[in-house]
Amino acid sequence: MSSLKIECVIKDHCKIGECPTWEEKENSLMYVDVTGKKVCRWDSTTNHVQRISVDAHVSAVALRKSGDYIITLGTSFAALKWNDQSVTIIAHVDKDKSNNRFNDGKVDPAGRFFAGTMGMEIRPAVLERKQGSLYTLLPDHSVVKHFGQVDISNGLDWSLDHKTFFYIDSLSYSVDAFDYDLQTGNISNRRSMYKLEKEENIPDGMCIDTEGKLWVACYNGGRVIRIDPETGKRIQTVKLPVDKTTSCCFGGKDYSEMYVTSACEGMDDEWLSRQPQAGSIFKITGLGVKGIPPYSFTG
Ligand SMILES: O=C(O)[C@H](O)[C@@H](O)[C@H](O)[C@H](O)CO
Ligand SMILES: [Zn+2]
C-alpha cells in the first residue's frame, strides 16, 4: 500500500512557478514566478511567503555560499540580497538577442552556476526556436558559453559521481546526458538518455535523488516521472492535480519531501475552473527516496 501523499502546501497563483530550491538553514523553499517577476521564499515552519518583485523575467534562484542568492534576471546573472531586496547585475549574455531571456539554472557540484536562455514566448512553448544558449557563470564572474541553438533551456542536474551532466532542451522532448568534468566544468559527448512519451508532454525542470535516479516535471503532463539514467527507462510516475507541472526539488528536514512547482499562464477560465490549484506548489511525501542538498554558488 503506497504511503504517497500529495498536498498543496503553497497556495499561489504563479504565472510560471519555477526553480524550487530548498534552503536548509532557513527551513524554507525558494522559488520564482518567472513572468510574475517575483523571487519567493516560503518558510515551512511559519507557512509565510515573502515575495520580492524584480523588474524583469526571473527564471532561476540559487543559494550563494557568501549568503543570499544568485538569480537569472532577463538575460543577466545577478546577485539578490534578501534583507534590502537589492539586485546587483553581475554579467550579461545574449547581448545580440534582445528578445531572449534566461530560463532554468542550477549550481554544479563545484559551485559554478549553469543556466540557459530561450526566446520570449508568444504563448507557452510557442517561440522563435534555436535562439537560446547554455552558459556557466564561474566563481570569478566570467561567463562560459557551452553551446547555442537551444529552443527552451530547461532542467539540469549532475550525477552523484559528478561524471555526468543531465540537461533538458524542452522542445527536443528528450533528457540528454553529457560527460562532465568536475575540475573544469566542461561538458561533452551529448547523447539522448530518455525520450518522453506523448502523454508526458514537455520535459521541464529536473532533479536527482540519492539513488542516482532523475525526476522530471512534465509541463502539460501533470506529473513528475522518475527515470533510471543507467537504463534510460521510466521507473515511476506521480500524477499531480494540475497539468502545468514545471519543476521539482527535494527538501524538508532530511530531503525526503519533494516540492513541485506549477504554472497557470496560458490556461483559460474553463481549464482554471477544473484546476484551481494551478500556479501553486505541491509537496509529495512517502516517495521512499530522498534528495541531496542544493550546491551553493561560490562566487
Ligand atoms: O517553465 C519554464 O521552464 C519556461 O519558462 C516555460 O515558459 C516553458 O515554456 C514551459 O515550462 C514549457 O517548457
Ligand atoms: Zn522550466
Tab-separated table of C-alpha atoms and ligand atoms in Angstrom:
chain	number	residue	atom	x	y	z
A	1	MET	CA	0.000	0.000	0.000
A	2	SER	CA	1.697	3.276	-1.104
A	3	SER	CA	2.051	5.896	1.605
A	4	LEU	CA	2.379	8.505	-1.130
A	5	LYS	CA	0.778	11.813	-0.177
A	6	ILE	CA	0.402	14.953	-2.311
A	7	GLU	CA	-0.616	18.212	-0.679
A	8	CYS	CA	-0.837	21.764	-1.897
A	9	VAL	CA	1.472	23.485	0.606
A	10	ILE	CA	1.810	26.929	-1.005
A	11	LYS	CA	-1.425	28.269	-2.390
A	12	ASP	CA	-0.087	30.631	-5.004
A	13	HIS	CA	-1.118	31.733	-8.466
A	14	CYS	CA	2.289	31.766	-10.074
A	15	LYS	CA	2.062	32.569	-13.751
A	16	ILE	CA	5.099	30.320	-14.114
A	17	GLY	CA	6.215	28.906	-10.770
A	18	GLU	CA	9.720	27.560	-11.238
A	19	CYS	CA	13.114	26.629	-9.810
A	20	PRO	CA	12.178	25.283	-6.370
A	21	THR	CA	15.306	25.260	-4.189
A	22	TRP	CA	15.421	24.104	-0.573
A	23	GLU	CA	17.305	26.393	1.842
A	24	GLU	CA	18.172	24.224	4.836
A	25	LYS	CA	19.377	26.964	7.221
A	26	GLU	CA	16.079	28.832	6.749
A	27	ASN	CA	13.845	25.721	6.675
A	28	SER	CA	12.475	27.393	3.574
A	29	LEU	CA	11.705	26.776	-0.071
A	30	MET	CA	12.922	29.379	-2.543
A	31	TYR	CA	11.132	29.608	-5.889
A	32	VAL	CA	10.420	32.130	-8.639
A	33	ASP	CA	7.432	33.281	-10.630
A	34	VAL	CA	9.100	33.811	-13.995
A	35	THR	CA	6.619	36.046	-15.763
A	36	GLY	CA	5.191	37.252	-12.425
A	37	LYS	CA	8.698	38.667	-11.895
A	38	LYS	CA	8.965	37.590	-8.268
A	39	VAL	CA	11.512	35.743	-6.140
A	40	CYS	CA	9.688	33.947	-3.321
A	41	ARG	CA	10.605	32.340	-0.024
A	42	TRP	CA	8.151	30.019	1.803
A	43	ASP	CA	9.046	29.457	5.445
A	44	SER	CA	7.960	25.869	6.133
A	45	THR	CA	7.701	26.474	9.884
A	46	THR	CA	5.508	29.585	9.736
A	47	ASN	CA	3.887	28.871	6.348
A	48	HIS	CA	4.589	32.508	5.494
A	49	VAL	CA	5.630	33.513	1.951
A	50	GLN	CA	7.840	36.546	1.348
A	51	ARG	CA	7.985	37.853	-2.205
A	52	ILE	CA	10.470	40.249	-3.805
A	53	SER	CA	9.358	41.873	-7.054
A	54	VAL	CA	12.031	42.366	-9.705
A	55	ASP	CA	11.972	44.346	-12.939
A	56	ALA	CA	12.402	41.532	-15.491
A	57	HIS	CA	11.634	37.842	-16.027
A	58	VAL	CA	13.356	35.974	-13.195
A	59	SER	CA	13.795	32.311	-14.101
A	60	ALA	CA	16.198	30.784	-11.561
A	61	VAL	CA	17.332	31.325	-7.993
A	62	ALA	CA	20.248	29.576	-6.277
A	63	LEU	CA	21.961	29.787	-2.913
A	64	ARG	CA	25.189	31.730	-2.623
A	65	LYS	CA	27.979	30.446	-0.337
A	66	SER	CA	28.566	34.006	0.907
A	67	GLY	CA	24.859	34.215	1.808
A	68	ASP	CA	21.792	35.465	-0.050
A	69	TYR	CA	21.144	34.409	-3.631
A	70	ILE	CA	22.187	34.426	-7.247
A	71	ILE	CA	19.423	34.798	-9.848
A	72	THR	CA	18.900	34.914	-13.599
A	73	LEU	CA	17.106	38.139	-14.490
A	74	GLY	CA	16.245	38.916	-18.114
A	75	THR	CA	19.493	37.923	-19.832
A	76	SER	CA	21.690	38.707	-16.836
A	77	PHE	CA	23.190	36.865	-13.926
A	78	ALA	CA	22.542	38.940	-10.788
A	79	ALA	CA	23.080	38.900	-7.017
A	80	LEU	CA	19.988	39.298	-4.824
A	81	LYS	CA	20.292	40.460	-1.229
A	82	TRP	CA	17.159	39.405	0.653
A	83	ASN	CA	17.041	41.893	3.522
A	84	ASP	CA	17.421	45.069	1.491
A	85	GLN	CA	15.920	43.482	-1.649
A	86	SER	CA	18.830	44.818	-3.675
A	87	VAL	CA	19.719	43.369	-7.091
A	88	THR	CA	23.245	43.743	-8.497
A	89	ILE	CA	23.882	42.725	-12.108
A	90	ILE	CA	26.959	40.512	-12.443
A	91	ALA	CA	27.096	39.629	-16.136
A	92	HIS	CA	25.026	39.941	-19.315
A	93	VAL	CA	24.629	37.265	-22.007
A	94	ASP	CA	22.893	37.107	-25.447
A	95	LYS	CA	23.654	40.808	-25.975
A	96	ASP	CA	22.829	40.324	-29.673
A	97	LYS	CA	19.397	38.803	-28.860
A	98	SER	CA	17.164	41.486	-27.379
A	99	ASN	CA	14.131	39.183	-27.397
A	100	ASN	CA	15.730	36.475	-25.253
A	101	ARG	CA	15.533	35.655	-21.568
A	102	PHE	CA	17.188	33.217	-19.228
A	103	ASN	CA	15.310	30.132	-18.237
A	104	ASP	CA	16.262	27.347	-15.804
A	105	GLY	CA	19.523	27.300	-13.874
A	106	LYS	CA	21.289	25.376	-11.120
A	107	VAL	CA	24.675	25.333	-9.346
A	108	ASP	CA	27.028	22.453	-10.146
A	109	PRO	CA	28.944	20.341	-7.573
A	110	ALA	CA	31.936	22.730	-7.865
A	111	GLY	CA	29.892	25.887	-7.192
A	112	ARG	CA	29.517	27.150	-10.781
A	113	PHE	CA	26.071	28.487	-11.847
A	114	PHE	CA	24.816	26.828	-15.048
A	115	ALA	CA	21.806	28.476	-16.776
A	116	GLY	CA	20.331	28.592	-20.246
A	117	THR	CA	18.388	31.064	-22.340
A	118	MET	CA	15.437	30.989	-24.742
A	119	GLY	CA	13.457	33.305	-26.987
A	120	MET	CA	10.496	35.089	-25.408
A	121	GLU	CA	7.324	33.025	-25.674
A	122	ILE	CA	4.297	34.263	-27.601
A	123	ARG	CA	2.375	31.738	-25.514
A	124	PRO	CA	3.573	28.719	-23.534
A	125	ALA	CA	6.170	26.771	-25.529
A	126	VAL	CA	5.491	28.861	-28.658
A	127	LEU	CA	8.539	30.993	-29.540
A	128	GLU	CA	11.221	31.594	-32.118
A	129	ARG	CA	13.262	28.397	-31.953
A	130	LYS	CA	17.058	27.907	-31.687
A	131	GLN	CA	17.618	31.319	-30.079
A	132	GLY	CA	18.874	30.008	-26.728
A	133	SER	CA	22.290	29.036	-25.369
A	134	LEU	CA	23.674	27.284	-22.308
A	135	TYR	CA	26.073	29.264	-20.083
A	136	THR	CA	28.072	28.905	-16.882
A	137	LEU	CA	28.798	31.801	-14.532
A	138	LEU	CA	32.164	30.975	-12.970
A	139	PRO	CA	33.039	31.969	-9.388
A	140	ASP	CA	35.287	34.747	-10.776
A	141	HIS	CA	32.158	36.132	-12.515
A	142	SER	CA	33.393	35.319	-16.013
A	143	VAL	CA	30.943	33.503	-18.272
A	144	VAL	CA	31.460	30.395	-20.407
A	145	LYS	CA	29.108	29.642	-23.326
A	146	HIS	CA	28.763	25.886	-23.904
A	147	PHE	CA	26.510	25.839	-27.000
A	148	GLY	CA	23.734	27.678	-28.834
A	149	GLN	CA	20.813	26.554	-30.999
A	150	VAL	CA	18.691	25.852	-27.914
A	151	ASP	CA	14.883	26.079	-28.008
A	152	ILE	CA	13.869	26.185	-24.315
A	153	SER	CA	16.842	25.662	-21.984
A	154	ASN	CA	15.346	23.851	-19.027
A	155	GLY	CA	16.029	21.225	-16.350
A	156	LEU	CA	19.594	20.347	-15.347
A	157	ASP	CA	21.403	18.288	-12.723
A	158	TRP	CA	24.543	16.215	-12.157
A	159	SER	CA	25.092	12.539	-11.410
A	160	LEU	CA	26.100	11.615	-7.869
A	161	ASP	CA	29.602	10.642	-9.048
A	162	HIS	CA	29.922	14.080	-10.702
A	163	LYS	CA	30.839	12.483	-14.054
A	164	THR	CA	27.612	13.165	-15.951
A	165	PHE	CA	25.587	16.333	-16.622
A	166	PHE	CA	21.877	15.857	-17.364
A	167	TYR	CA	20.105	18.525	-19.416
A	168	ILE	CA	16.719	19.271	-20.974
A	169	ASP	CA	16.059	21.425	-24.035
A	170	SER	CA	12.273	21.130	-23.772
A	171	LEU	CA	11.258	21.031	-27.407
A	172	SER	CA	13.575	18.090	-28.078
A	173	TYR	CA	11.278	16.100	-25.769
A	174	SER	CA	14.440	14.437	-24.536
A	175	VAL	CA	16.536	14.234	-21.384
A	176	ASP	CA	20.136	14.392	-22.550
A	177	ALA	CA	23.360	13.318	-20.848
A	178	PHE	CA	26.855	14.755	-21.272
A	179	ASP	CA	30.241	13.730	-19.983
A	180	TYR	CA	31.065	16.303	-17.283
A	181	ASP	CA	34.489	17.351	-15.991
A	182	LEU	CA	34.174	18.445	-12.338
A	183	GLN	CA	37.565	20.202	-12.387
A	184	THR	CA	36.843	22.421	-15.412
A	185	GLY	CA	33.017	22.423	-15.723
A	186	ASN	CA	33.376	21.353	-19.350
A	187	ILE	CA	30.656	19.164	-20.894
A	188	SER	CA	30.952	16.899	-23.963
A	189	ASN	CA	29.659	13.790	-25.739
A	190	ARG	CA	25.950	14.762	-25.749
A	191	ARG	CA	23.504	11.882	-26.107
A	192	SER	CA	19.777	11.374	-25.542
A	193	MET	CA	19.100	9.365	-22.376
A	194	TYR	CA	15.287	9.370	-22.321
A	195	LYS	CA	12.625	10.340	-24.894
A	196	LEU	CA	9.341	11.464	-23.364
A	197	GLU	CA	6.141	9.673	-24.306
A	198	LYS	CA	3.253	11.621	-25.854
A	199	GLU	CA	1.134	11.835	-22.710
A	200	GLU	CA	4.161	13.014	-20.688
A	201	ASN	CA	4.215	16.093	-22.946
A	202	ILE	CA	7.013	18.688	-22.437
A	203	PRO	CA	10.054	17.944	-20.204
A	204	ASP	CA	10.652	20.898	-17.884
A	205	GLY	CA	12.522	21.039	-14.546
A	206	MET	CA	14.507	18.139	-13.133
A	207	CYS	CA	16.344	16.907	-10.016
A	208	ILE	CA	18.330	13.834	-8.942
A	209	ASP	CA	17.703	11.600	-5.924
A	210	THR	CA	20.071	9.737	-3.593
A	211	GLU	CA	19.754	6.581	-5.718
A	212	GLY	CA	21.026	8.488	-8.752
A	213	LYS	CA	17.642	8.478	-10.474
A	214	LEU	CA	16.230	11.602	-12.172
A	215	TRP	CA	12.841	13.158	-11.505
A	216	VAL	CA	11.447	15.202	-14.422
A	217	ALA	CA	8.486	17.583	-14.182
A	218	CYS	CA	6.326	17.259	-17.290
A	219	TYR	CA	4.786	20.548	-18.431
A	220	ASN	CA	1.174	19.936	-19.612
A	221	GLY	CA	1.743	16.358	-18.470
A	222	GLY	CA	0.542	16.963	-14.903
A	223	ARG	CA	3.168	14.651	-13.421
A	224	VAL	CA	6.709	14.013	-12.342
A	225	ILE	CA	8.401	10.929	-13.755
A	226	ARG	CA	11.364	9.028	-12.291
A	227	ILE	CA	13.970	7.889	-14.822
A	228	ASP	CA	16.903	5.481	-14.399
A	229	PRO	CA	19.843	7.031	-16.307
A	230	GLU	CA	21.580	3.624	-16.427
A	231	THR	CA	18.771	2.002	-18.419
A	232	GLY	CA	17.067	5.055	-19.925
A	233	LYS	CA	13.790	3.687	-18.611
A	234	ARG	CA	10.974	5.390	-16.701
A	235	ILE	CA	10.546	3.631	-13.337
A	236	GLN	CA	7.784	5.691	-11.701
A	237	THR	CA	5.085	8.257	-12.469
A	238	VAL	CA	3.444	10.504	-9.862
A	239	LYS	CA	0.456	12.458	-11.144
A	240	LEU	CA	-0.492	15.861	-9.699
A	241	PRO	CA	-3.806	17.753	-9.676
A	242	VAL	CA	-2.540	20.334	-12.197
A	243	ASP	CA	-1.340	19.906	-15.806
A	244	LYS	CA	1.384	22.558	-15.854
A	245	THR	CA	3.912	20.984	-13.503
A	246	THR	CA	7.115	22.921	-14.156
A	247	SER	CA	9.898	21.759	-11.840
A	248	CYS	CA	10.750	19.725	-8.751
A	249	CYS	CA	13.300	19.514	-5.937
A	250	PHE	CA	13.766	17.610	-2.696
A	251	GLY	CA	13.589	19.401	0.660
A	252	GLY	CA	12.407	19.160	4.230
A	253	LYS	CA	14.390	18.048	7.265
A	254	ASP	CA	16.098	15.105	5.548
A	255	TYR	CA	15.349	15.900	1.919
A	256	SER	CA	12.636	13.225	1.913
A	257	GLU	CA	9.957	15.635	0.682
A	258	MET	CA	9.548	16.565	-2.984
A	259	TYR	CA	8.346	20.067	-3.876
A	260	VAL	CA	6.727	20.570	-7.286
A	261	THR	CA	6.088	23.986	-8.809
A	262	SER	CA	3.369	24.726	-11.345
A	263	ALA	CA	2.089	27.401	-13.712
A	264	CYS	CA	-1.246	28.894	-14.658
A	265	GLU	CA	-0.181	31.109	-17.568
A	266	GLY	CA	-1.972	30.162	-20.775
A	267	MET	CA	-4.936	28.485	-19.042
A	268	ASP	CA	-8.448	29.672	-19.966
A	269	ASP	CA	-11.266	30.079	-17.425
A	270	GLU	CA	-12.675	26.609	-18.084
A	271	TRP	CA	-9.269	24.973	-17.569
A	272	LEU	CA	-8.636	27.047	-14.443
A	273	SER	CA	-12.052	26.111	-13.063
A	274	ARG	CA	-11.057	22.447	-13.397
A	275	GLN	CA	-7.625	23.058	-11.871
A	276	PRO	CA	-7.961	25.901	-9.351
A	277	GLN	CA	-4.582	24.998	-7.750
A	278	ALA	CA	-2.660	25.799	-10.948
A	279	GLY	CA	0.262	28.046	-10.043
A	280	SER	CA	0.593	26.561	-6.554
A	281	ILE	CA	3.389	24.485	-5.067
A	282	PHE	CA	2.847	20.880	-4.019
A	283	LYS	CA	4.638	18.643	-1.513
A	284	ILE	CA	4.928	14.917	-2.167
A	285	THR	CA	5.798	12.659	0.784
A	286	GLY	CA	6.125	8.905	1.018
A	287	LEU	CA	8.229	8.533	-2.135
A	288	GLY	CA	10.607	6.288	-0.236
A	289	VAL	CA	13.621	8.094	-1.638
A	290	LYS	CA	15.488	11.263	-0.680
A	291	GLY	CA	17.248	14.069	-2.489
A	292	ILE	CA	20.530	15.873	-1.940
A	293	PRO	CA	21.124	19.429	-0.717
A	294	PRO	CA	21.494	22.012	-3.485
A	295	TYR	CA	25.000	23.325	-4.174
A	296	SER	CA	25.823	26.980	-3.466
A	297	PHE	CA	27.434	29.390	-5.912
A	298	THR	CA	30.990	30.039	-4.687
A	299	GLY	CA	31.396	33.417	-6.414
B	1	LIG	O1	8.905	26.954	-17.133
B	1	LIG	C1	9.793	27.050	-17.990
B	1	LIG	O2	10.828	26.441	-17.966
B	1	LIG	C2	9.581	28.038	-19.073
B	1	LIG	O3	9.889	29.277	-18.559
B	1	LIG	C3	8.168	27.929	-19.593
B	1	LIG	O4	7.730	29.125	-20.083
B	1	LIG	C4	8.150	26.854	-20.649
B	1	LIG	O5	7.566	27.308	-21.810
B	1	LIG	C5	7.329	25.698	-20.226
B	1	LIG	O6	7.789	25.271	-18.982
B	1	LIG	C6	7.481	24.605	-21.262
B	1	LIG	O7	8.792	24.193	-21.288
B	2	ZN	ZN	11.347	25.123	-16.615
